[in-house]
Amino acid sequence: MNYLLDNHGRPISYLRLAVTDRCNLRCFYCMPEEGINYVPKPHLLTWEEMERVVRLLVQMGIDKVRITGGEPFVRRGILEFLERINTIDGLRQINITTNGVLTAPLVPDFERLGIKSVNLSLDTLDRQRFFDITRRDEFGRVWETFEALQAQNIKTKVNAVVMSGKNIEDIIPMAELTRTHNVSVRFIEEMPFNGDGAHEYQEFWNYRKILDELKKHYPDIYKLPDPAASTAYHYQIPGHKGTIGIIAAFSRTFCGTCNRLRITPQGQFKTCLYDDGVFNIKDLLRQGLSDEAIQSRVFEALQHRAKDGFEAEGKRKAGLVSESMSTIGG
Ligand code: SAM
């Protein structure tokens, strides 16, 4: 087994691959409502290019890939791509992050496609608040996806970004989902990746404030051990089937064990969510570089990895973070 280490001695084993920048929702914290400049198709990595990149990285020691976007299921050809990467030797886990709008009918295929775990983004259980946040009336189809995942026994994490004035009243109802469902509900700090659809924060809900809110309602909530390289602090409420996670995505408390690489739909290779890309892997592929030359570029990039998200943000050439998360994948 290969081990890929960065310059801080952190093992790197996890790739987050954003397969499209297009999305069928318009979450206000992620994208502006109008005037989105989608990347022209020739500037996107093709499925064949992505398959080659995954193979090369798996040879180097990556054993887990998360497919994200934009919304992965809006790009044609995704199922065939999943089928192909599922045959790559050494790739232990393929996970998906989805908004659930188009996903329910595909869930019965997930086992065959090797998808063992799904992150379902859902910020509220209320249809009107869902519309206010996402600017689309799609709560019903997302909920069908949640039910389909439960019915097929697919490991499910529900990801909710916590935002004052938008979904604070959902924290407890969402935590209640863990009472009867074997699900992990994760509350995430909002980050400034909003495609310049900047908005005022009434009050920032950081991980401590989210935990305090949970403790007010569930004084017996208790801490679980966090798996290695986890970004979430894990908790459980006594008697509940599922678990709760709190992700300090803006406070960046977990960088010391970060094992992730990211590739954007345009091929930007990122060694931190907060950097602006350290090289473009699509350009290398299209210049005809050999497998070995591409792998050595990856290796080289890992020898200059920022120690944490603050350092990475400070080194950005593009200035402050403002790009849409749909161009990165989360
Ligand atoms: N479309 C898929 C989905 O909705 O799950 C995958 C891509 S989406 C960009 C990935 C995750 O990023 C979602 O859970 C979304 O809530 C989260 N996200 C987007 N913008 C964010 C922001 N500004 N702060 C925190 N999380 C954000």
mmCIF file of C-alpha atoms and ligand atoms in Angstrom:
data_model
loop_
_atom_site.group_PDB
_atom_site.id
_atom_site.type_symbol
_atom_site.label_atom_id
_atom_site.label_comp_id
_atom_site.label_asym_id
_atom_site.label_seq_id
_atom_site.Cartn_x
_atom_site.Cartn_y
_atom_site.Cartn_z
ATOM 1 C CA MET A 1 0.000 0.000 0.000
ATOM 2 C CA ASN A 2 1.359 3.464 -0.940
ATOM 3 C CA TYR A 3 1.230 6.284 1.547
ATOM 4 C CA LEU A 4 1.112 9.795 0.215
ATOM 5 C CA LEU A 5 2.365 12.282 2.796
ATOM 6 C CA ASP A 6 2.371 16.070 2.651
ATOM 7 C CA ASN A 7 5.116 18.377 3.922
ATOM 8 C CA HIS A 8 3.501 18.362 7.386
ATOM 9 C CA GLY A 9 3.517 14.547 7.595
ATOM 10 C CA ARG A 10 -0.240 14.262 7.008
ATOM 11 C CA PRO A 11 -1.307 11.142 5.068
ATOM 12 C CA ILE A 12 -3.344 12.054 1.981
ATOM 13 C CA SER A 13 -5.903 9.429 1.018
ATOM 14 C CA TYR A 14 -9.089 11.234 0.000
ATOM 15 C CA LEU A 15 -10.028 13.011 -3.231
ATOM 16 C CA ARG A 16 -13.056 15.253 -3.605
ATOM 17 C CA LEU A 17 -13.858 15.499 -7.279
ATOM 18 C CA ALA A 18 -16.345 18.139 -8.438
ATOM 19 C CA VAL A 19 -17.692 16.837 -11.748
ATOM 20 C CA THR A 20 -19.697 19.890 -12.799
ATOM 21 C CA ASP A 21 -20.230 23.498 -11.737
ATOM 22 C CA ARG A 22 -23.901 23.386 -12.752
ATOM 23 C CA CYS A 23 -26.645 23.068 -10.185
ATOM 24 C CA ASN A 24 -30.422 22.808 -10.196
ATOM 25 C CA LEU A 25 -30.785 24.744 -6.917
ATOM 26 C CA ARG A 26 -29.741 28.330 -6.178
ATOM 27 C CA CYS A 27 -28.899 28.195 -2.458
ATOM 28 C CA PHE A 28 -28.393 31.789 -1.444
ATOM 29 C CA TYR A 29 -25.251 31.001 0.589
ATOM 30 C CA CYS A 30 -23.632 29.278 -2.393
ATOM 31 C CA MET A 31 -24.676 31.069 -5.592
ATOM 32 C CA PRO A 32 -26.278 34.305 -6.727
ATOM 33 C CA GLU A 33 -29.834 33.948 -8.019
ATOM 34 C CA GLU A 34 -29.044 35.259 -11.504
ATOM 35 C CA GLY A 35 -26.025 36.012 -13.628
ATOM 36 C CA ILE A 36 -24.083 32.832 -13.000
ATOM 37 C CA ASN A 37 -21.249 32.298 -15.456
ATOM 38 C CA TYR A 38 -21.236 28.583 -16.054
ATOM 39 C CA VAL A 39 -17.983 27.237 -17.406
ATOM 40 C CA PRO A 40 -18.196 26.393 -21.139
ATOM 41 C CA LYS A 41 -18.116 22.625 -21.641
ATOM 42 C CA PRO A 42 -14.689 22.458 -23.365
ATOM 43 C CA HIS A 43 -13.192 23.987 -20.198
ATOM 44 C CA LEU A 44 -14.545 21.183 -18.035
ATOM 45 C CA LEU A 45 -12.647 17.971 -17.432
ATOM 46 C CA THR A 46 -14.184 15.216 -19.565
ATOM 47 C CA TRP A 47 -15.304 11.957 -17.968
ATOM 48 C CA GLU A 48 -12.321 10.207 -19.584
ATOM 49 C CA GLU A 49 -9.925 12.779 -18.126
ATOM 50 C CA MET A 50 -11.476 12.431 -14.689
ATOM 51 C CA GLU A 51 -11.196 8.642 -14.871
ATOM 52 C CA ARG A 52 -7.503 8.909 -15.737
ATOM 53 C CA VAL A 53 -6.895 11.332 -12.868
ATOM 54 C CA VAL A 54 -8.667 9.060 -10.388
ATOM 55 C CA ARG A 55 -6.581 6.076 -11.572
ATOM 56 C CA LEU A 56 -3.336 8.032 -11.220
ATOM 57 C CA LEU A 57 -4.209 9.257 -7.744
ATOM 58 C CA VAL A 58 -5.322 5.798 -6.600
ATOM 59 C CA GLN A 59 -1.925 4.475 -7.729
ATOM 60 C CA MET A 60 -0.391 7.126 -5.459
ATOM 61 C CA GLY A 61 -2.393 6.122 -2.376
ATOM 62 C CA ILE A 62 -5.820 7.750 -2.656
ATOM 63 C CA ASP A 63 -8.399 5.157 -1.596
ATOM 64 C CA LYS A 64 -11.539 7.235 -1.175
ATOM 65 C CA VAL A 65 -13.252 9.504 -3.697
ATOM 66 C CA ARG A 66 -16.209 11.770 -3.105
ATOM 67 C CA ILE A 67 -18.107 12.867 -6.193
ATOM 68 C CA THR A 68 -19.541 16.330 -5.783
ATOM 69 C CA GLY A 69 -20.287 19.442 -7.844
ATOM 70 C CA GLY A 70 -22.374 21.610 -8.638
ATOM 71 C CA GLU A 71 -24.974 18.900 -8.561
ATOM 72 C CA PRO A 72 -23.310 15.694 -9.813
ATOM 73 C CA PHE A 73 -26.536 14.209 -11.160
ATOM 74 C CA VAL A 74 -27.180 17.071 -13.582
ATOM 75 C CA ARG A 75 -24.177 16.065 -15.713
ATOM 76 C CA ARG A 76 -24.991 13.488 -18.364
ATOM 77 C CA GLY A 77 -22.847 10.355 -18.234
ATOM 78 C CA ILE A 78 -22.373 10.281 -14.460
ATOM 79 C CA LEU A 79 -23.721 6.754 -14.004
ATOM 80 C CA GLU A 80 -21.353 5.316 -16.631
ATOM 81 C CA PHE A 81 -18.468 7.220 -15.010
ATOM 82 C CA LEU A 82 -19.329 5.779 -11.600
ATOM 83 C CA GLU A 83 -19.491 2.315 -13.121
ATOM 84 C CA ARG A 84 -16.017 2.741 -14.600
ATOM 85 C CA ILE A 85 -14.286 4.114 -11.518
ATOM 86 C CA ASN A 86 -15.917 1.385 -9.443
ATOM 87 C CA THR A 87 -13.630 -1.066 -11.258
ATOM 88 C CA ILE A 88 -10.409 0.738 -10.233
ATOM 89 C CA ASP A 89 -8.274 -1.532 -8.079
ATOM 90 C CA GLY A 90 -7.378 0.046 -4.754
ATOM 91 C CA LEU A 91 -10.316 2.476 -4.689
ATOM 92 C CA ARG A 92 -11.978 1.416 -1.476
ATOM 93 C CA GLN A 93 -14.803 3.941 -1.215
ATOM 94 C CA ILE A 94 -16.863 6.000 -3.618
ATOM 95 C CA ASN A 95 -19.169 8.489 -1.915
ATOM 96 C CA ILE A 96 -21.461 11.137 -3.326
ATOM 97 C CA THR A 97 -22.637 14.534 -2.159
ATOM 98 C CA THR A 98 -25.985 15.469 -3.674
ATOM 99 C CA ASN A 99 -28.803 17.922 -3.159
ATOM 100 C CA GLY A 100 -31.240 15.039 -3.694
ATOM 101 C CA VAL A 101 -33.440 16.703 -6.336
ATOM 102 C CA LEU A 102 -32.796 14.121 -9.078
ATOM 103 C CA THR A 103 -31.431 11.369 -6.874
ATOM 104 C CA ALA A 104 -34.322 9.253 -5.548
ATOM 105 C CA PRO A 105 -34.903 7.183 -8.727
ATOM 106 C CA LEU A 106 -31.156 6.378 -8.888
ATOM 107 C CA VAL A 107 -30.781 5.151 -5.313
ATOM 108 C CA PRO A 108 -31.635 1.503 -6.140
ATOM 109 C CA ASP A 109 -28.552 1.484 -8.446
ATOM 110 C CA PHE A 110 -26.164 2.772 -5.794
ATOM 111 C CA GLU A 111 -25.089 -0.587 -4.401
ATOM 112 C CA ARG A 112 -24.197 -1.859 -7.879
ATOM 113 C CA LEU A 113 -22.273 1.377 -8.551
ATOM 114 C CA GLY A 114 -20.247 0.936 -5.376
ATOM 115 C CA ILE A 115 -21.705 3.954 -3.592
ATOM 116 C CA LYS A 116 -21.606 3.120 0.080
ATOM 117 C CA SER A 117 -22.332 6.481 1.609
ATOM 118 C CA VAL A 118 -24.261 9.569 0.556
ATOM 119 C CA ASN A 119 -24.136 13.091 1.904
ATOM 120 C CA LEU A 120 -27.521 14.675 1.351
ATOM 121 C CA SER A 121 -27.549 18.452 1.608
ATOM 122 C CA LEU A 122 -30.703 19.607 3.328
ATOM 123 C CA ASP A 123 -30.847 22.754 5.428
ATOM 124 C CA THR A 124 -34.434 22.600 6.619
ATOM 125 C CA LEU A 125 -37.405 20.258 6.995
ATOM 126 C CA ASP A 126 -39.857 23.005 6.169
ATOM 127 C CA ARG A 127 -40.994 23.366 2.572
ATOM 128 C CA GLN A 128 -41.314 27.178 2.648
ATOM 129 C CA ARG A 129 -37.924 27.669 4.300
ATOM 130 C CA PHE A 130 -36.440 25.235 1.770
ATOM 131 C CA PHE A 131 -37.767 27.474 -0.993
ATOM 132 C CA ASP A 132 -36.464 30.620 0.703
ATOM 133 C CA ILE A 133 -32.982 29.129 1.028
ATOM 134 C CA THR A 134 -32.666 27.273 -2.291
ATOM 135 C CA ARG A 135 -34.953 29.475 -4.440
ATOM 136 C CA ARG A 136 -36.532 26.287 -5.799
ATOM 137 C CA ASP A 137 -39.647 24.413 -4.637
ATOM 138 C CA GLU A 138 -37.999 20.993 -4.505
ATOM 139 C CA PHE A 139 -38.320 19.914 -0.875
ATOM 140 C CA GLY A 140 -40.639 17.019 -1.833
ATOM 141 C CA ARG A 141 -38.154 15.407 -4.224
ATOM 142 C CA VAL A 142 -35.267 15.827 -1.765
ATOM 143 C CA TRP A 143 -37.304 14.184 0.963
ATOM 144 C CA GLU A 144 -38.081 11.280 -1.381
ATOM 145 C CA THR A 145 -34.324 10.835 -1.742
ATOM 146 C CA PHE A 146 -33.899 10.761 2.020
ATOM 147 C CA GLU A 147 -36.576 8.069 2.259
ATOM 148 C CA ALA A 148 -35.087 6.066 -0.629
ATOM 149 C CA LEU A 149 -31.643 6.119 1.014
ATOM 150 C CA GLN A 150 -33.150 4.901 4.270
ATOM 151 C CA ALA A 151 -35.115 2.180 2.487
ATOM 152 C CA GLN A 152 -31.968 0.929 0.709
ATOM 153 C CA ASN A 153 -29.918 1.096 3.922
ATOM 154 C CA ILE A 154 -27.353 3.421 2.376
ATOM 155 C CA LYS A 155 -25.245 5.159 4.988
ATOM 156 C CA THR A 156 -26.573 8.725 4.973
ATOM 157 C CA LYS A 157 -25.260 11.988 6.307
ATOM 158 C CA VAL A 158 -27.611 14.961 6.140
ATOM 159 C CA ASN A 159 -25.631 18.193 5.851
ATOM 160 C CA ALA A 160 -27.242 21.428 7.008
ATOM 161 C CA VAL A 161 -25.548 24.807 6.838
ATOM 162 C CA VAL A 162 -26.646 26.782 9.918
ATOM 163 C CA MET A 163 -27.619 30.378 9.192
ATOM 164 C CA SER A 164 -29.201 32.961 11.412
ATOM 165 C CA GLY A 165 -32.500 34.290 10.117
ATOM 166 C CA LYS A 166 -32.860 31.256 7.839
ATOM 167 C CA ASN A 167 -32.958 27.901 9.594
ATOM 168 C CA ILE A 168 -32.126 28.207 13.294
ATOM 169 C CA GLU A 169 -35.606 26.875 14.072
ATOM 170 C CA ASP A 170 -34.635 23.713 12.167
ATOM 171 C CA ILE A 171 -31.745 22.717 14.422
ATOM 172 C CA ILE A 172 -33.879 20.762 16.867
ATOM 173 C CA PRO A 173 -36.274 19.181 14.310
ATOM 174 C CA MET A 174 -33.240 18.028 12.344
ATOM 175 C CA ALA A 175 -31.569 16.667 15.466
ATOM 176 C CA GLU A 176 -34.874 14.843 16.109
ATOM 177 C CA LEU A 177 -34.364 12.942 12.843
ATOM 178 C CA THR A 178 -31.661 10.985 14.677
ATOM 179 C CA ARG A 179 -34.230 9.695 17.201
ATOM 180 C CA THR A 180 -35.802 7.226 14.803
ATOM 181 C CA HIS A 181 -33.437 7.168 11.828
ATOM 182 C CA ASN A 182 -29.988 5.696 11.523
ATOM 183 C CA VAL A 183 -28.654 8.903 10.048
ATOM 184 C CA SER A 184 -25.875 11.322 10.842
ATOM 185 C CA VAL A 185 -27.176 14.903 10.902
ATOM 186 C CA ARG A 186 -24.315 17.345 10.504
ATOM 187 C CA PHE A 187 -24.546 21.040 11.230
ATOM 188 C CA ILE A 188 -22.037 23.098 9.249
ATOM 189 C CA GLU A 189 -20.749 26.615 9.798
ATOM 190 C CA GLU A 190 -21.443 28.854 6.829
ATOM 191 C CA MET A 191 -18.370 29.798 4.772
ATOM 192 C CA PRO A 192 -17.904 32.790 2.456
ATOM 193 C CA PHE A 193 -17.976 30.676 -0.739
ATOM 194 C CA ASN A 194 -21.083 32.290 -2.161
ATOM 195 C CA GLY A 195 -20.155 33.368 -5.676
ATOM 196 C CA ASP A 196 -20.238 36.999 -4.587
ATOM 197 C CA GLY A 197 -23.881 36.744 -3.682
ATOM 198 C CA ALA A 198 -22.614 38.369 -0.482
ATOM 199 C CA HIS A 199 -25.133 38.886 2.305
ATOM 200 C CA GLU A 200 -25.092 40.364 5.774
ATOM 201 C CA TYR A 201 -24.663 37.974 8.655
ATOM 202 C CA GLN A 202 -27.118 38.891 11.419
ATOM 203 C CA GLU A 203 -25.126 36.723 13.746
ATOM 204 C CA PHE A 204 -22.568 34.046 12.954
ATOM 205 C CA TRP A 205 -23.426 30.549 14.153
ATOM 206 C CA ASN A 206 -20.116 28.935 14.943
ATOM 207 C CA TYR A 207 -19.675 25.367 16.144
ATOM 208 C CA ARG A 208 -19.801 26.367 19.832
ATOM 209 C CA LYS A 209 -23.085 28.207 19.412
ATOM 210 C CA ILE A 210 -24.580 25.249 17.528
ATOM 211 C CA LEU A 211 -23.506 22.904 20.330
ATOM 212 C CA ASP A 212 -24.943 25.259 22.985
ATOM 213 C CA GLU A 213 -28.280 25.248 21.174
ATOM 214 C CA LEU A 214 -28.285 21.442 21.099
ATOM 215 C CA LYS A 215 -27.307 21.260 24.777
ATOM 216 C CA LYS A 216 -30.210 23.541 25.733
ATOM 217 C CA HIS A 217 -32.642 20.967 24.359
ATOM 218 C CA TYR A 218 -30.654 17.825 25.022
ATOM 219 C CA PRO A 219 -28.663 18.374 28.234
ATOM 220 C CA ASP A 220 -27.565 14.712 28.111
ATOM 221 C CA ILE A 221 -26.079 14.904 24.625
ATOM 222 C CA TYR A 222 -22.682 13.267 24.806
ATOM 223 C CA LYS A 223 -19.474 13.356 22.825
ATOM 224 C CA LEU A 224 -18.498 10.384 20.670
ATOM 225 C CA PRO A 225 -14.926 9.678 19.572
ATOM 226 C CA ASP A 226 -14.160 11.347 16.238
ATOM 227 C CA PRO A 227 -12.790 9.037 13.528
ATOM 228 C CA ALA A 228 -9.289 9.873 12.225
ATOM 229 C CA ALA A 229 -9.202 12.817 9.792
ATOM 230 C CA SER A 230 -12.837 13.623 10.490
ATOM 231 C CA THR A 231 -13.982 17.201 9.972
ATOM 232 C CA ALA A 232 -16.918 16.785 12.354
ATOM 233 C CA TYR A 233 -17.209 16.743 16.126
ATOM 234 C CA HIS A 234 -19.492 13.775 16.789
ATOM 235 C CA TYR A 235 -22.266 13.606 19.378
ATOM 236 C CA GLN A 236 -25.212 11.414 20.245
ATOM 237 C CA ILE A 237 -28.399 11.985 22.153
ATOM 238 C CA PRO A 238 -29.136 9.126 24.592
ATOM 239 C CA GLY A 239 -31.588 6.636 23.098
ATOM 240 C CA HIS A 240 -31.336 8.040 19.563
ATOM 241 C CA LYS A 241 -30.464 5.719 16.686
ATOM 242 C CA GLY A 242 -28.466 8.252 14.694
ATOM 243 C CA THR A 243 -25.665 10.659 15.511
ATOM 244 C CA ILE A 244 -24.996 14.380 15.249
ATOM 245 C CA GLY A 245 -21.966 16.093 13.771
ATOM 246 C CA ILE A 246 -20.852 19.702 14.015
ATOM 247 C CA ILE A 247 -18.437 20.904 11.350
ATOM 248 C CA ALA A 248 -16.332 23.982 12.092
ATOM 249 C CA ALA A 249 -15.852 24.682 8.399
ATOM 250 C CA PHE A 250 -15.234 28.393 8.872
ATOM 251 C CA SER A 251 -13.399 28.168 12.206
ATOM 252 C CA ARG A 252 -11.151 25.520 10.609
ATOM 253 C CA THR A 253 -10.341 23.502 13.700
ATOM 254 C CA PHE A 254 -9.587 20.261 11.839
ATOM 255 C CA CYS A 255 -6.780 21.189 9.436
ATOM 256 C CA GLY A 256 -4.127 19.355 11.478
ATOM 257 C CA THR A 257 -5.387 15.983 10.250
ATOM 258 C CA CYS A 258 -6.661 16.974 6.807
ATOM 259 C CA ASN A 259 -6.249 14.088 4.337
ATOM 260 C CA ARG A 260 -8.012 15.689 1.344
ATOM 261 C CA LEU A 261 -7.269 16.819 -2.143
ATOM 262 C CA ARG A 262 -9.782 18.596 -4.319
ATOM 263 C CA ILE A 263 -10.188 18.869 -8.070
ATOM 264 C CA THR A 264 -12.599 21.421 -9.492
ATOM 265 C CA PRO A 265 -14.702 20.883 -12.646
ATOM 266 C CA GLN A 266 -12.147 22.951 -14.580
ATOM 267 C CA GLY A 267 -9.261 20.862 -13.298
ATOM 268 C CA GLN A 268 -7.879 23.172 -10.622
ATOM 269 C CA PHE A 269 -5.959 20.998 -8.194
ATOM 270 C CA LYS A 270 -6.462 22.202 -4.629
ATOM 271 C CA THR A 271 -4.590 21.030 -1.567
ATOM 272 C CA CYS A 272 -6.923 23.056 0.696
ATOM 273 C CA LEU A 273 -10.531 24.168 0.355
ATOM 274 C CA TYR A 274 -9.390 27.756 1.005
ATOM 275 C CA ASP A 275 -6.561 27.909 -1.574
ATOM 276 C CA ASP A 276 -7.249 29.043 -5.121
ATOM 277 C CA GLY A 277 -5.727 26.035 -6.829
ATOM 278 C CA VAL A 278 -2.052 25.114 -6.974
ATOM 279 C CA PHE A 279 -1.969 23.918 -10.598
ATOM 280 C CA ASN A 280 -4.367 22.881 -13.318
ATOM 281 C CA ILE A 281 -4.433 19.154 -13.952
ATOM 282 C CA LYS A 282 -6.586 19.480 -17.089
ATOM 283 C CA ASP A 283 -3.872 21.597 -18.706
ATOM 284 C CA LEU A 284 -1.276 18.914 -17.930
ATOM 285 C CA LEU A 285 -3.494 16.197 -19.396
ATOM 286 C CA ARG A 286 -4.173 18.218 -22.526
ATOM 287 C CA GLN A 287 -0.462 19.035 -22.952
ATOM 288 C CA GLY A 288 0.060 15.277 -23.253
ATOM 289 C CA LEU A 289 2.099 14.742 -20.090
ATOM 290 C CA SER A 290 2.866 11.158 -19.149
ATOM 291 C CA ASP A 291 1.286 9.480 -16.124
ATOM 292 C CA GLU A 292 4.594 9.733 -14.268
ATOM 293 C CA ALA A 293 4.977 13.450 -15.029
ATOM 294 C CA ILE A 294 1.464 14.165 -13.755
ATOM 295 C CA GLN A 295 2.037 12.117 -10.624
ATOM 296 C CA SER A 296 5.260 13.944 -9.906
ATOM 297 C CA ARG A 297 3.417 17.307 -10.220
ATOM 298 C CA VAL A 298 0.919 16.062 -7.624
ATOM 299 C CA PHE A 299 3.714 14.881 -5.372
ATOM 300 C CA GLU A 300 5.493 18.219 -5.725
ATOM 301 C CA ALA A 301 2.313 20.171 -4.826
ATOM 302 C CA LEU A 302 1.993 18.155 -1.643
ATOM 303 C CA GLN A 303 5.452 19.272 -0.548
ATOM 304 C CA HIS A 304 4.185 22.871 -0.387
ATOM 305 C CA ARG A 305 0.841 22.345 1.267
ATOM 306 C CA ALA A 306 -0.408 25.077 3.602
ATOM 307 C CA LYS A 307 -0.494 24.043 7.226
ATOM 308 C CA ASP A 308 -4.120 25.152 7.572
ATOM 309 C CA GLY A 309 -6.981 26.950 5.878
ATOM 310 C CA PHE A 310 -5.881 30.321 7.246
ATOM 311 C CA GLU A 311 -2.434 30.047 5.694
ATOM 312 C CA ALA A 312 -3.956 28.817 2.416
ATOM 313 C CA GLU A 313 -6.400 31.725 2.347
ATOM 314 C CA GLY A 314 -3.594 34.179 3.066
ATOM 315 C CA LYS A 315 -1.592 32.905 0.064
ATOM 316 C CA ARG A 316 -4.415 33.214 -2.456
ATOM 317 C CA LYS A 317 -3.591 35.105 -5.624
ATOM 318 C CA ALA A 318 -7.279 35.655 -6.268
ATOM 319 C CA GLY A 319 -7.860 37.706 -3.104
ATOM 320 C CA LEU A 320 -10.498 36.968 -0.511
ATOM 321 C CA VAL A 321 -12.628 33.851 -0.864
ATOM 322 C CA SER A 322 -15.772 34.676 -2.848
ATOM 323 C CA GLU A 323 -16.121 31.979 -5.516
ATOM 324 C CA SER A 324 -19.231 29.822 -5.452
ATOM 325 C CA MET A 325 -18.917 26.510 -3.645
ATOM 326 C CA SER A 326 -20.517 25.003 -6.758
ATOM 327 C CA THR A 327 -17.173 25.532 -8.507
ATOM 328 C CA ILE A 328 -15.342 23.615 -5.772
ATOM 329 C CA GLY A 329 -17.707 21.002 -4.397
ATOM 330 C CA GLY A 330 -17.489 21.693 -0.678
HETATM 331 N N1 SAM B 1 -24.967 19.899 -5.161
HETATM 332 C C1 SAM B 1 -24.428 19.008 -4.178
HETATM 333 C C2 SAM B 1 -25.065 19.243 -2.835
HETATM 334 O O1 SAM B 1 -25.847 20.190 -2.709
HETATM 335 O O2 SAM B 1 -24.809 18.492 -1.939
HETATM 336 C C3 SAM B 1 -22.931 19.033 -4.054
HETATM 337 C C4 SAM B 1 -22.201 20.349 -4.116
HETATM 338 S S1 SAM B 1 -22.548 21.474 -2.809
HETATM 339 C C5 SAM B 1 -21.558 22.849 -3.291
HETATM 340 C C6 SAM B 1 -21.680 20.734 -1.482
HETATM 341 C C7 SAM B 1 -21.988 21.251 -0.116
HETATM 342 O O3 SAM B 1 -21.448 22.550 0.033
HETATM 343 C C8 SAM B 1 -23.451 21.348 0.231
HETATM 344 O O4 SAM B 1 -23.693 20.599 1.395
HETATM 345 C C9 SAM B 1 -23.661 22.813 0.500
HETATM 346 O O5 SAM B 1 -24.604 23.041 1.501
HETATM 347 C C10 SAM B 1 -22.282 23.241 0.923
HETATM 348 N N2 SAM B 1 -22.056 24.674 0.789
HETATM 349 C C11 SAM B 1 -22.210 25.439 -0.310
HETATM 350 N N3 SAM B 1 -21.924 26.729 -0.056
HETATM 351 C C12 SAM B 1 -21.568 26.783 1.242
HETATM 352 C C13 SAM B 1 -21.173 27.833 2.095
HETATM 353 N N4 SAM B 1 -21.076 29.093 1.653
HETATM 354 N N5 SAM B 1 -20.893 27.534 3.379
HETATM 355 C C14 SAM B 1 -20.993 26.253 3.835
HETATM 356 N N6 SAM B 1 -21.356 25.210 3.073
HETATM 357 C C15 SAM B 1 -21.655 25.473 1.786
#
